[in-house]
Amino acid sequence: MSNWLLPESLADILPAEARRIEELRRKLLDLYRTYGFELVMPPLVEYLESLQAVSGTKLNLRTNKLVDQLSGRTMGVRADMTPQVARVDAHLLNREGVTRLCYCGPVLHARPTGLMADRELLQIGAEVFGCAGVEADIEIIRLALASVAAAGVQGARLDLNFPGIGQTLINQDPALVPYSAEIFDLLSTKDMPGIQELGSRVEGCNPAVIEHLLVLTGLYGEVDATLAAARKKLPALPEIVAALNGLEVLVAALPGQALAMDLADMAGSYGYHTGAVFSVYAPGWHDALVRGGRYDGVGKVYGRSRPATGFSLDLRKLSGGLTPATATQAIRAPWGLDEALLEAISVLRESGQIVIQMFPDQAPTQDEFIFDRELVCEADQWHLRAISA
């Protein structure tokens, strides 16, 4: 095997693309700061007990494990930064009232989440802690949409859901509760035969609950029609009525935004969401660009239960669906240690210009740059001259 081959579903990012990813990172973090979000930087690895404190979720299956040679304890490489940020809010900051935090860093999945997915992501996101009201959900959704708009994404569509509706239906039948994860997978794939088979397989399950789960698989599409059908076809349980009311409030707060709803889509959650969840899709990407939602109480395992809502996205995936990165215009300068030349180069670089000094015998081209100007010396003065095509 060649020494330069990488493990499956891992990839190098080459110069032009790496530059654009970094530019996106800076642009989005600056955007979040204008909303009042403070940047935090959790570590890449933690003791496994901390990373997997939110137990029983798909997140745990995606966590890579290693042994800490200092303590002998098992550590994990984070697969998602959201629980880490919840830990920071609950245990380290320990503030009263609302806290807005943002973050950006690599995460690693033990296995790819799909056929075209990478195992290493550059996750960026924003979280609001301490606000139980819908106002925080509205702000987070608006910021998520502003994020993809700032990246130049066209035609973004917002999908809304409330996984708690499906869980409420399951909870009506104690015989089905142990099968919640399997049912969520069946709902997400709209596998009606699979749900029917489960109903016949689970001894003593309630046929009415199975029927309502089958109804849930068809509740997707245009928002108003989906909400109306849900109110008509689902049982008027308090949890379901409250969920549908909350979704209506979110829809009303986003006039003019392309919206859809899929009340059976449970795939967008790691298992810790407690309220409305959302995904942002756009032409050119095969999967959701952004996923987010409400996850009240996650901080309890870190010492303090707090209302929370947020979103995250993978900058590498976001960049990969944009128009291919282009070469950057630059200034070509000759090699030399002349003080006047170095001063001219320094002034240009301080103004934000890219100036490349060409080494002796170096070819007058540079892969990532297009030389459109050059520094030349005339009458003992250095000045810029356009390079003709």
XYZ file of C-alpha atoms in Angstrom:
389
model
C 0.000 0.000 0.000
C 1.310 3.458 -0.912
C 2.383 5.669 1.964
C 0.383 8.608 0.656
C -3.018 6.882 0.669
C -5.497 8.166 3.262
C -8.043 6.105 5.213
C -11.435 5.670 3.610
C -13.717 8.732 3.590
C -10.909 11.129 4.556
C -9.487 13.694 2.145
C -6.874 16.414 1.833
C -8.063 19.919 1.023
C -5.872 21.574 -1.596
C -4.816 25.257 -1.670
C -7.622 27.049 -3.520
C -10.348 25.134 -1.712
C -8.598 25.458 1.661
C -8.364 29.206 1.143
C -12.093 29.460 0.430
C -13.014 27.330 3.447
C -10.911 29.577 5.663
C -12.522 32.682 4.160
C -15.964 31.198 4.860
C -14.951 30.424 8.435
C -13.880 34.014 9.031
C -16.958 35.451 7.339
C -19.408 33.325 9.347
C -17.713 33.854 12.702
C -17.742 37.589 12.033
C -21.434 37.309 11.135
C -22.202 35.510 14.399
C -20.364 38.178 16.363
C -22.652 40.849 14.903
C -25.537 38.926 16.512
C -23.722 38.896 19.859
C -22.410 35.321 19.817
C -19.165 34.702 21.711
C -16.561 32.280 20.354
C -15.548 29.211 22.388
C -12.982 26.520 21.517
C -13.585 23.144 23.206
C -10.812 20.512 22.951
C -10.743 17.951 20.154
C -10.673 15.061 22.653
C -12.240 14.560 26.066
C -12.762 11.700 28.462
C -15.337 9.415 26.927
C -17.723 9.827 29.873
C -17.987 13.524 29.103
C -18.400 13.186 25.345
C -20.986 10.434 25.757
C -22.826 11.992 28.674
C -25.764 12.456 26.308
C -26.260 8.696 26.299
C -28.332 6.496 24.054
C -27.901 8.603 20.948
C -26.483 7.965 17.476
C -23.739 10.378 18.419
C -22.155 7.761 20.673
C -21.820 5.308 17.784
C -19.921 7.918 15.776
C -17.317 8.629 18.462
C -13.766 7.348 17.924
C -12.053 6.099 21.061
C -8.430 6.121 22.247
C -6.491 5.625 25.466
C -4.997 8.586 27.329
C -1.391 7.581 28.016
C -1.207 9.966 30.992
C -4.227 8.714 32.915
C -4.975 5.357 31.320
C -8.593 6.423 30.861
C -10.530 6.128 27.618
C -10.913 9.330 25.638
C -13.077 10.119 22.657
C -12.536 12.266 19.591
C -15.572 14.515 19.324
C -18.135 13.672 16.651
C -20.245 16.763 17.355
C -19.384 19.982 19.184
C -22.875 20.841 20.441
C -22.687 18.769 23.682
C -19.255 20.276 24.366
C -20.635 23.791 24.069
C -23.532 22.807 26.343
C -20.923 21.633 28.878
C -19.096 24.968 28.625
C -22.333 26.876 29.247
C -23.485 24.674 32.106
C -20.275 23.980 33.960
C -17.651 26.607 33.080
C -19.501 29.844 32.333
C -22.390 29.138 34.704
C -24.076 32.415 33.779
C -27.600 33.470 34.586
C -29.871 34.535 31.776
C -29.240 34.162 28.058
C -25.844 33.128 26.684
C -25.020 33.094 22.977
C -22.024 30.970 21.950
C -20.488 30.049 18.602
C -17.675 27.677 17.645
C -15.725 26.183 14.773
C -13.469 23.140 14.701
C -12.876 19.671 13.245
C -14.996 16.688 14.254
C -14.386 13.044 13.351
C -16.950 10.310 12.711
C -16.098 6.655 13.267
C -18.069 5.864 10.105
C -19.373 8.096 7.314
C -23.015 9.045 7.738
C -23.817 8.362 4.088
C -22.432 7.121 0.790
C -21.040 10.535 -0.154
C -20.157 11.746 3.355
C -16.694 12.417 4.744
C -15.632 11.226 8.184
C -13.859 14.484 9.043
C -15.971 17.632 9.131
C -15.140 21.251 9.878
C -18.140 22.053 12.040
C -19.261 25.605 12.654
C -22.346 26.585 14.573
C -24.157 28.805 17.043
C -26.147 28.038 20.188
C -28.471 30.035 22.457
C -28.753 28.955 26.096
C -31.179 30.183 28.735
C -34.181 31.132 26.579
C -37.122 28.721 26.536
C -39.234 30.937 24.286
C -39.777 30.608 20.562
C -37.859 33.870 20.119
C -34.564 31.990 20.434
C -35.654 29.422 17.832
C -36.583 32.216 15.437
C -33.232 33.947 15.886
C -31.314 30.701 15.371
C -33.218 29.842 12.199
C -32.700 33.331 10.808
C -28.987 33.111 11.576
C -28.746 29.702 9.902
C -30.364 31.111 6.759
C -28.078 34.156 6.917
C -25.096 31.784 7.111
C -25.828 30.042 3.830
C -26.721 33.367 2.202
C -23.363 34.819 3.290
C -21.655 31.867 1.591
C -23.412 32.696 -1.669
C -25.912 29.824 -1.628
C -28.923 30.430 -3.873
C -32.404 28.934 -3.526
C -32.130 27.807 0.099
C -35.170 25.933 1.401
C -36.032 25.455 5.071
C -37.517 22.158 6.265
C -39.242 22.118 9.649
C -40.113 19.198 11.884
C -40.871 18.251 15.478
C -39.530 14.765 16.332
C -41.392 14.922 19.633
C -44.616 14.260 17.733
C -43.408 10.815 16.719
C -42.051 10.145 20.197
C -45.364 11.179 21.752
C -47.182 8.682 19.547
C -44.727 5.935 20.503
C -45.080 6.760 24.194
C -48.806 6.011 23.982
C -47.901 2.317 23.775
C -45.377 1.022 26.350
C -44.809 -2.044 24.173
C -43.345 0.147 21.408
C -41.140 2.382 23.568
C -38.134 -0.008 23.503
C -38.285 0.136 19.697
C -38.178 3.944 19.466
C -34.850 4.107 17.581
C -36.003 1.530 15.047
C -39.323 3.311 14.573
C -37.525 6.630 14.029
C -35.481 5.026 11.251
C -38.614 3.550 9.664
C -40.404 6.904 9.831
C -37.455 8.752 8.301
C -37.397 6.405 5.295
C -41.223 6.377 5.012
C -41.065 2.598 5.343
C -44.748 1.818 5.799
C -44.344 -1.961 5.294
C -41.581 -1.906 7.891
C -43.837 -0.152 10.413
C -46.617 -2.658 9.714
C -44.166 -5.545 10.135
C -42.991 -4.081 13.445
C -46.598 -3.849 14.609
C -47.156 -7.517 13.874
C -43.858 -8.489 15.479
C -44.179 -6.620 18.795
C -46.431 -8.606 21.080
C -49.331 -6.692 22.545
C -48.754 -3.415 20.702
C -51.660 -1.050 20.149
C -52.926 -1.140 16.508
C -54.192 2.443 16.820
C -50.669 3.702 17.554
C -49.292 1.810 14.549
C -52.005 3.400 12.424
C -51.062 6.880 13.623
C -47.388 6.184 12.878
C -48.372 5.176 9.358
C -50.313 8.432 9.046
C -47.206 10.330 10.156
C -45.218 9.011 7.168
C -47.564 10.903 4.846
C -47.407 14.236 6.666
C -44.896 16.116 4.543
C -44.831 18.757 1.826
C -46.348 22.234 1.742
C -46.477 23.735 5.222
C -50.087 24.858 5.586
C -51.483 21.654 4.087
C -49.221 19.489 6.249
C -50.195 21.280 9.451
C -53.890 21.093 8.572
C -53.632 17.371 7.817
C -51.724 16.766 11.046
C -54.402 18.475 13.129
C -57.086 16.432 11.384
C -55.436 12.990 11.349
C -53.303 12.854 14.508
C -54.734 12.452 18.020
C -55.255 15.773 19.825
C -52.791 14.969 22.593
C -51.533 18.046 24.485
C -47.922 17.450 23.393
C -48.901 17.155 19.726
C -51.167 20.219 19.808
C -48.403 22.267 21.446
C -45.881 21.070 18.865
C -48.111 22.007 15.937
C -48.847 25.398 17.508
C -45.121 26.026 17.909
C -44.433 25.133 14.290
C -47.132 27.561 13.173
C -45.435 30.355 15.126
C -42.105 29.595 13.441
C -43.708 29.599 10.003
C -45.397 32.949 10.651
C -42.033 34.445 11.674
C -40.433 33.579 8.323
C -42.535 35.315 5.646
C -41.207 34.953 2.128
C -38.917 32.054 3.009
C -39.210 28.861 0.948
C -40.562 26.336 3.456
C -41.459 22.684 3.620
C -42.382 20.321 6.427
C -41.789 16.631 7.030
C -43.196 15.434 10.347
C -41.772 11.921 9.841
C -38.180 12.965 9.193
C -36.277 11.907 12.291
C -32.869 11.623 10.592
C -31.791 15.183 11.312
C -31.369 14.647 15.047
C -28.583 12.993 17.032
C -31.266 11.981 19.520
C -30.973 14.861 21.994
C -33.445 17.299 20.402
C -36.558 18.088 22.442
C -38.424 20.631 20.322
C -38.693 21.938 16.787
C -35.837 20.951 14.479
C -34.928 22.272 11.060
C -32.734 21.612 8.056
C -31.611 23.891 5.241
C -31.384 22.438 1.725
C -30.247 24.029 -1.521
C -29.797 23.030 -5.172
C -26.378 21.469 -5.760
C -26.095 19.667 -2.426
C -27.355 16.093 -2.031
C -28.025 16.455 1.683
C -28.926 19.130 4.208
C -26.447 21.996 4.477
C -27.524 23.004 7.986
C -29.210 21.070 10.774
C -30.420 22.470 14.048
C -33.153 22.649 16.627
C -34.068 22.828 20.285
C -32.390 20.532 22.813
C -33.498 21.667 26.272
C -31.924 19.964 29.266
C -28.754 18.563 27.694
C -26.699 20.629 30.136
C -28.242 18.686 33.061
C -25.675 15.892 32.676
C -22.973 18.558 33.112
C -24.490 19.984 36.264
C -27.100 22.491 35.096
C -30.195 22.018 32.980
C -30.780 24.906 30.569
C -33.108 25.652 27.648
C -31.037 25.522 24.468
C -31.381 25.796 20.712
C -28.829 26.019 17.924
C -27.519 24.789 14.600
C -24.352 23.593 12.939
C -22.997 22.992 9.450
C -19.944 21.471 7.796
C -17.825 24.145 6.112
C -16.093 21.555 3.925
C -19.401 20.310 2.539
C -20.699 23.850 2.135
C -17.620 24.898 0.166
C -17.621 21.725 -1.912
C -21.011 22.530 -3.449
C -20.139 26.091 -4.447
C -18.697 27.095 -7.807
C -15.084 25.805 -7.956
C -12.666 28.153 -6.248
C -10.783 30.386 -8.655
C -7.228 31.647 -8.712
C -6.500 34.927 -6.934
C -4.952 38.015 -8.519
C -1.460 38.746 -7.258
C 1.521 41.023 -7.822
C 4.799 39.625 -9.093
C 7.993 41.108 -7.689
C 11.619 40.306 -8.465
C 13.873 38.709 -5.909
C 16.180 41.135 -4.160
C 17.176 42.666 -0.844
C 17.133 46.278 -1.967
C 15.604 48.345 0.835
C 13.402 50.348 -1.511
C 12.049 47.124 -3.086
C 11.340 45.560 0.309
C 9.636 48.736 1.489
C 7.408 48.811 -1.597
C 6.474 45.153 -1.050
C 5.756 45.775 2.642
C 3.451 48.708 1.877
C 1.495 46.635 -0.638
C 1.135 43.682 1.727
C -0.021 45.915 4.582
C -2.774 47.188 2.309
C -3.954 43.604 1.766
C -2.325 42.955 -1.600
C -0.729 39.598 -2.413
C 2.879 40.100 -3.460
C 5.039 37.121 -4.436
C 8.774 37.549 -4.795
C 10.028 35.253 -7.510
C 13.121 33.229 -6.607
C 15.971 33.133 -9.112
C 15.189 30.714 -11.969
C 11.573 30.287 -10.725
C 8.994 29.908 -13.489
C 6.865 33.075 -13.837
C 3.632 31.228 -12.948
C 1.983 30.206 -9.696
C -0.818 27.627 -9.568
C -3.196 29.395 -7.190
C -2.451 32.937 -8.344
C -2.840 34.987 -11.502
C -0.211 37.679 -11.904
C -2.001 40.748 -13.245
C 0.592 43.311 -12.052
C 4.287 43.407 -11.362
C 6.695 45.590 -9.441
C 9.248 47.214 -11.699
C 12.008 49.710 -11.063
C 12.202 52.729 -13.329
C 14.309 55.780 -12.616
C 15.262 54.284 -9.266
C 11.598 54.122 -8.207
C 9.517 50.982 -7.673
C 5.996 51.096 -9.066
C 3.256 48.771 -10.266
C 2.780 47.913 -13.920
C -0.068 45.951 -15.418
C 0.852 42.626 -17.010
C -0.799 42.238 -20.374
C -2.712 38.995 -20.974
